Short mmCIF file of C-alpha atoms in Angstrom, two decimals:
data_model
loop_
_atom_site.label_atom_id
_atom_site.label_comp_id
_atom_site.label_asym_id
_atom_site.label_seq_id
_atom_site.Cartn_x
_atom_site.Cartn_y
_atom_site.Cartn_z
CA UNK A 155 -147.92 3.03 178.95
CA UNK A 156 -149.89 1.15 181.56
CA UNK A 157 -149.13 -2.55 181.13
CA UNK A 158 -151.93 -4.00 183.23
CA UNK A 159 -154.54 -5.20 180.74
CA UNK A 160 -152.33 -4.50 177.73
CA UNK A 161 -152.00 -7.25 175.12
CA UNK A 162 -148.51 -8.37 174.10
CA UNK A 163 -147.66 -10.50 171.07
CA UNK A 164 -144.28 -12.17 171.64
CA UNK A 165 -142.68 -14.11 168.78
CA UNK A 166 -140.37 -16.90 169.86
CA UNK A 167 -142.30 -16.85 173.12
CA UNK A 168 -141.45 -20.46 173.88
CA UNK A 169 -137.68 -19.91 173.59
CA UNK A 170 -135.14 -19.31 176.33
CA UNK A 171 -135.33 -15.51 176.24
CA UNK A 172 -138.86 -15.37 174.87
CA UNK A 173 -140.24 -17.18 177.91
CA UNK A 174 -138.52 -14.71 180.25
CA UNK A 175 -140.04 -11.82 178.29
CA UNK A 176 -143.50 -13.37 178.47
CA UNK A 177 -143.16 -13.84 182.24
CA UNK A 178 -141.84 -10.32 182.80
CA UNK A 179 -144.74 -8.74 180.90
CA UNK A 180 -147.35 -11.02 182.48
CA UNK A 181 -146.00 -10.15 185.94
CA UNK A 182 -146.93 -6.54 185.14
CA UNK A 183 -150.46 -7.63 184.24
CA UNK A 184 -150.20 -7.87 180.46
CA UNK A 185 -152.11 -10.55 178.54
CA UNK A 186 -149.79 -12.61 176.34
CA UNK A 187 -149.98 -14.16 172.88
CA UNK A 188 -147.16 -16.73 172.85
CA UNK A 189 -146.06 -17.15 169.23
CA UNK A 190 -144.21 -20.27 168.13
CA UNK A 191 -143.05 -21.80 164.86
CA UNK A 192 -142.97 -25.53 165.62
CA UNK A 193 -142.86 -26.35 169.33
CA UNK A 194 -146.58 -26.29 170.14
CA UNK A 195 -146.29 -28.26 173.39
CA UNK A 196 -143.68 -25.89 174.80
CA UNK A 197 -145.70 -22.82 173.80
CA UNK A 198 -148.92 -24.21 175.28
CA UNK A 199 -147.04 -24.95 178.50
CA UNK A 200 -145.78 -21.36 178.66
CA UNK A 201 -149.32 -20.05 178.18
CA UNK A 202 -150.72 -22.35 180.89
CA UNK A 203 -148.02 -21.27 183.33
CA UNK A 204 -148.67 -17.59 182.67
CA UNK A 205 -152.40 -17.98 183.26
CA UNK A 206 -151.90 -19.88 186.50
CA UNK A 207 -149.08 -17.79 187.94
CA UNK A 208 -150.20 -14.27 187.06
CA UNK A 209 -153.97 -14.60 186.50
CA UNK A 210 -153.69 -13.05 183.04
CA UNK A 211 -155.04 -14.19 179.70
CA UNK A 212 -152.50 -16.15 177.65
CA UNK A 213 -152.71 -18.33 174.57
CA UNK A 214 -150.33 -19.96 172.12
CA UNK A 215 -150.46 -19.25 168.39
CA UNK A 216 -148.51 -20.90 165.58
CA UNK A 217 -147.02 -18.70 162.87
CA UNK A 218 -144.35 -18.88 160.18
CA UNK A 219 -143.21 -15.27 160.31
CA UNK A 220 -141.56 -15.60 156.90
CA UNK A 221 -145.02 -16.05 155.34
CA UNK A 222 -146.94 -12.82 154.70
CA UNK A 223 -150.32 -14.56 154.67
CA UNK A 224 -149.55 -16.37 157.94
CA UNK A 225 -148.51 -13.10 159.60
CA UNK A 226 -151.73 -11.41 158.54
CA UNK A 227 -153.75 -14.34 159.82
CA UNK A 228 -151.86 -14.28 163.14
CA UNK A 229 -152.55 -10.62 163.78
CA UNK A 230 -156.22 -11.16 162.96
CA UNK A 231 -156.47 -14.18 165.28
CA UNK A 232 -154.71 -12.44 168.17
CA UNK A 233 -156.91 -9.38 167.69
CA UNK A 234 -160.06 -11.51 167.81
CA UNK A 235 -158.87 -13.47 170.84
CA UNK A 236 -157.78 -10.51 172.97
CA UNK A 237 -159.60 -7.56 171.41
CA UNK A 238 -156.49 -5.47 170.74
CA UNK A 239 -152.70 -5.59 170.34
CA UNK A 240 -150.68 -3.05 172.33
CA UNK A 241 -147.21 -4.61 172.29
CA UNK A 242 -145.17 -6.51 169.72
CA UNK A 243 -141.91 -8.15 170.78
CA UNK A 244 -139.89 -9.48 167.84
CA UNK A 245 -137.82 -12.15 169.58
CA UNK A 246 -137.98 -15.05 167.08
CA UNK A 247 -134.62 -15.62 165.37
CA UNK A 248 -132.61 -18.20 163.46
CA UNK A 249 -128.87 -18.68 163.28
CA UNK A 250 -126.33 -21.16 162.02
CA UNK A 251 -122.72 -21.17 163.12
CA UNK A 252 -120.47 -20.50 160.13
CA UNK A 253 -116.95 -19.05 160.60
CA UNK A 254 -116.60 -15.69 158.88
CA UNK A 255 -113.79 -17.01 156.68
CA UNK A 256 -115.89 -19.91 155.40
CA UNK A 257 -117.61 -18.07 152.57
CA UNK A 258 -118.39 -21.32 150.77
CA UNK A 259 -120.27 -22.49 153.86
CA UNK A 260 -122.40 -19.34 153.79
CA UNK A 261 -124.76 -20.61 151.12
CA UNK A 262 -127.48 -18.53 149.53
CA UNK A 263 -130.06 -20.75 151.22
CA UNK A 264 -128.62 -20.08 154.68
CA UNK A 265 -128.38 -16.35 153.97
CA UNK A 266 -131.98 -16.18 152.75
CA UNK A 267 -133.33 -18.12 155.74
CA UNK A 268 -131.52 -15.99 158.31
CA UNK A 269 -132.64 -12.76 156.65
CA UNK A 270 -136.23 -13.98 156.29
CA UNK A 271 -136.57 -14.86 159.98
CA UNK A 272 -134.37 -12.23 161.65
CA UNK A 273 -135.09 -9.15 159.56
CA UNK A 274 -137.95 -9.54 157.10
CA UNK A 275 -140.13 -11.32 159.67
CA UNK A 276 -140.01 -8.42 162.16
CA UNK A 277 -140.68 -6.00 159.31
CA UNK A 278 -143.77 -7.98 158.25
CA UNK A 279 -145.09 -8.12 161.80
CA UNK A 280 -144.43 -4.43 162.42
CA UNK A 281 -146.32 -3.46 159.28
CA UNK A 282 -149.17 -5.78 160.24
CA UNK A 283 -149.71 -4.35 163.75
CA UNK A 284 -148.96 -0.72 162.89
CA UNK A 285 -152.50 0.20 161.70
CA UNK A 286 -154.04 -1.33 164.83
CA UNK A 287 -151.71 0.55 167.13
CA UNK A 288 -152.27 3.81 165.29
CA UNK A 289 -156.04 3.39 165.53
CA UNK A 290 -155.75 2.64 169.25
CA UNK A 291 -153.58 5.70 169.74
CA UNK A 292 -150.81 3.72 171.41
CA UNK A 293 -148.39 0.89 170.76
CA UNK A 294 -144.98 -0.42 171.71
CA UNK A 295 -142.67 -2.50 169.52
CA UNK A 296 -139.46 -4.01 170.90
CA UNK A 297 -136.99 -5.78 168.64
CA UNK A 298 -134.46 -8.27 170.02
CA UNK A 299 -131.21 -7.81 168.11
CA UNK A 300 -127.67 -8.76 169.20
CA UNK A 301 -124.28 -7.23 169.82
CA UNK A 302 -123.39 -9.04 166.58
CA UNK A 303 -125.32 -6.24 164.88
CA UNK A 304 -122.87 -3.67 166.22
CA UNK A 305 -119.58 -5.26 165.13
CA UNK A 306 -118.35 -8.02 162.81
CA UNK A 307 -118.87 -10.83 165.31
CA UNK A 308 -121.39 -13.52 166.13
CA UNK A 309 -122.27 -16.91 164.71
CA UNK A 310 -122.05 -15.94 161.04
CA UNK A 311 -121.83 -13.02 158.64
CA UNK A 312 -125.50 -13.43 157.77
CA UNK A 313 -126.54 -13.37 161.42
CA UNK A 314 -124.48 -10.25 162.13
CA UNK A 315 -125.86 -8.44 159.09
CA UNK A 316 -129.45 -9.43 159.91
CA UNK A 317 -129.12 -8.02 163.43
CA UNK A 318 -127.47 -4.83 162.16
CA UNK A 319 -130.43 -4.46 159.84
CA UNK A 320 -132.85 -5.01 162.72
CA UNK A 321 -131.19 -2.28 164.74
CA UNK A 322 -131.56 0.15 161.85
CA UNK A 323 -135.10 -1.05 161.15
CA UNK A 324 -135.84 -0.03 164.73
CA UNK A 325 -134.66 3.51 164.03
CA UNK A 326 -136.55 3.75 160.75
CA UNK A 327 -139.79 2.39 162.15
CA UNK A 328 -139.52 4.76 165.11
CA UNK A 329 -139.65 7.60 162.57
CA UNK A 330 -142.43 5.99 160.57
CA UNK A 331 -144.73 5.18 163.49
CA UNK A 332 -144.31 8.15 165.83
CA UNK A 333 -145.97 9.49 167.87
CA UNK A 334 -148.54 6.76 168.57
CA UNK A 335 -146.16 3.80 168.47
CA UNK A 336 -142.74 3.71 170.12
CA UNK A 337 -140.13 1.35 168.66
CA UNK A 338 -137.02 0.27 170.55
CA UNK A 339 -134.46 -2.52 170.58
CA UNK A 340 -132.52 -4.69 173.03
CA UNK A 341 -129.15 -6.03 171.83
CA UNK A 342 -128.01 -8.87 174.10
CA UNK A 343 -124.58 -10.38 174.14
CA UNK A 344 -124.11 -14.12 174.62
CA UNK A 345 -127.14 -15.67 176.34
CA UNK A 346 -126.92 -19.19 177.72
CA UNK A 347 -129.90 -21.52 177.65
CA UNK A 348 -131.28 -20.39 174.30
CA UNK A 349 -131.67 -22.18 170.98
CA UNK A 350 -129.42 -19.60 169.34
CA UNK A 351 -126.57 -20.31 171.75
CA UNK A 352 -127.11 -24.05 171.35
CA UNK A 353 -126.20 -23.61 167.67
CA UNK A 354 -122.81 -22.10 168.51
CA UNK A 355 -119.57 -24.05 168.68
CA UNK A 356 -118.52 -24.66 172.34
CA UNK A 357 -115.26 -22.78 171.82
CA UNK A 358 -117.20 -19.79 170.52
CA UNK A 359 -119.29 -19.72 173.70
CA UNK A 360 -116.17 -19.63 175.88
CA UNK A 361 -114.54 -16.93 173.75
CA UNK A 362 -117.67 -14.79 174.07
CA UNK A 363 -117.73 -15.14 177.87
CA UNK A 364 -114.06 -14.24 178.23
CA UNK A 365 -114.48 -11.25 175.94
CA UNK A 366 -116.75 -9.49 178.45
CA UNK A 367 -115.52 -7.37 181.35
CA UNK A 368 -117.45 -9.53 183.81
CA UNK A 369 -116.41 -12.83 182.24
CA UNK A 370 -119.96 -14.17 182.17
CA UNK A 371 -122.84 -14.44 179.76
CA UNK A 372 -125.51 -11.75 179.62
CA UNK A 373 -128.55 -12.27 181.85
CA UNK A 374 -131.90 -13.18 180.27
CA UNK A 375 -133.87 -11.56 183.08
CA UNK A 376 -131.98 -8.29 182.60
CA UNK A 377 -132.98 -8.39 178.93
CA UNK A 378 -136.61 -9.16 179.79
CA UNK A 379 -136.71 -6.33 182.33
CA UNK A 380 -135.42 -3.93 179.68
CA UNK A 381 -138.22 -5.01 177.37
CA UNK A 382 -140.71 -4.17 180.12
CA UNK A 383 -139.10 -0.74 180.55
CA UNK A 384 -139.37 -0.09 176.82
CA UNK A 385 -143.04 -1.08 176.85
CA UNK A 386 -143.78 1.14 179.83
CA UNK A 387 -141.93 4.24 178.62
CA UNK A 388 -143.64 7.23 177.03
CA UNK A 389 -140.47 9.09 176.05
CA UNK A 390 -138.03 6.59 174.50
CA UNK A 391 -138.11 5.59 170.84
CA UNK A 392 -135.57 4.56 168.21
CA UNK A 393 -133.12 3.40 170.87
CA UNK A 394 -131.01 0.26 171.19
CA UNK A 395 -129.87 -0.83 174.64
CA UNK A 396 -126.93 -3.24 174.84
CA UNK A 397 -126.86 -5.91 177.58
CA UNK A 398 -123.65 -7.90 177.23
CA UNK A 399 -121.77 -8.05 180.57
CA UNK A 400 -119.44 -5.32 179.32
CA UNK A 401 -118.24 -7.03 176.18
CA UNK A 402 -118.49 -3.95 173.96
CA UNK A 403 -116.19 -2.06 176.35
CA UNK A 404 -113.52 -4.75 176.65
#
């Protein structure tokens, strides 16, 4: 798909990885809707930078992706502002560091919050944009999962399960939305400089680095570039690409 002039809705667009994704898409000429939950100043700053640096349209929009009404309103507002929605990147996520053995610490409230943001939120957004993309005859959806969705690892059981669900949601939605809309997934390993990593215990960060073949964290720009590839492709759907500095092979 030609990205110049396409419109991309990026949730978590003011976050560490989300900003890189917004920049990577804008560099290709895409107009960007920067979606945020609370940090309006940061999101507005991202939008201003995108407009100035790449001469594209960009605007910040607030949305609680766990709220069905808010999601519907967001898609309507973005559609009115830009005229269409060609790309959805589900990057927004929530985590809380809870050792797997601490089942008492994994409260129902924590479980419900993680599932609502990491799994149900992307499902709501996908359903909301699907009719628009079908009517347009084209669409690209990219989910940002985690290597925690491939093995029993990560910041908590709930986080790992939510990301495993997102990987399978990718496959299921690829079936549901073909051939007009392609749905793919990027599963990063440890990423430094993100809110999710900031929630991890320091020792967990070091363990994750050492567990990779390269001994370093995954690269945010590599992840953003893969998102661009998945938006540009006309022949890939239902796939999950792992970017983790070789951790899954160690």
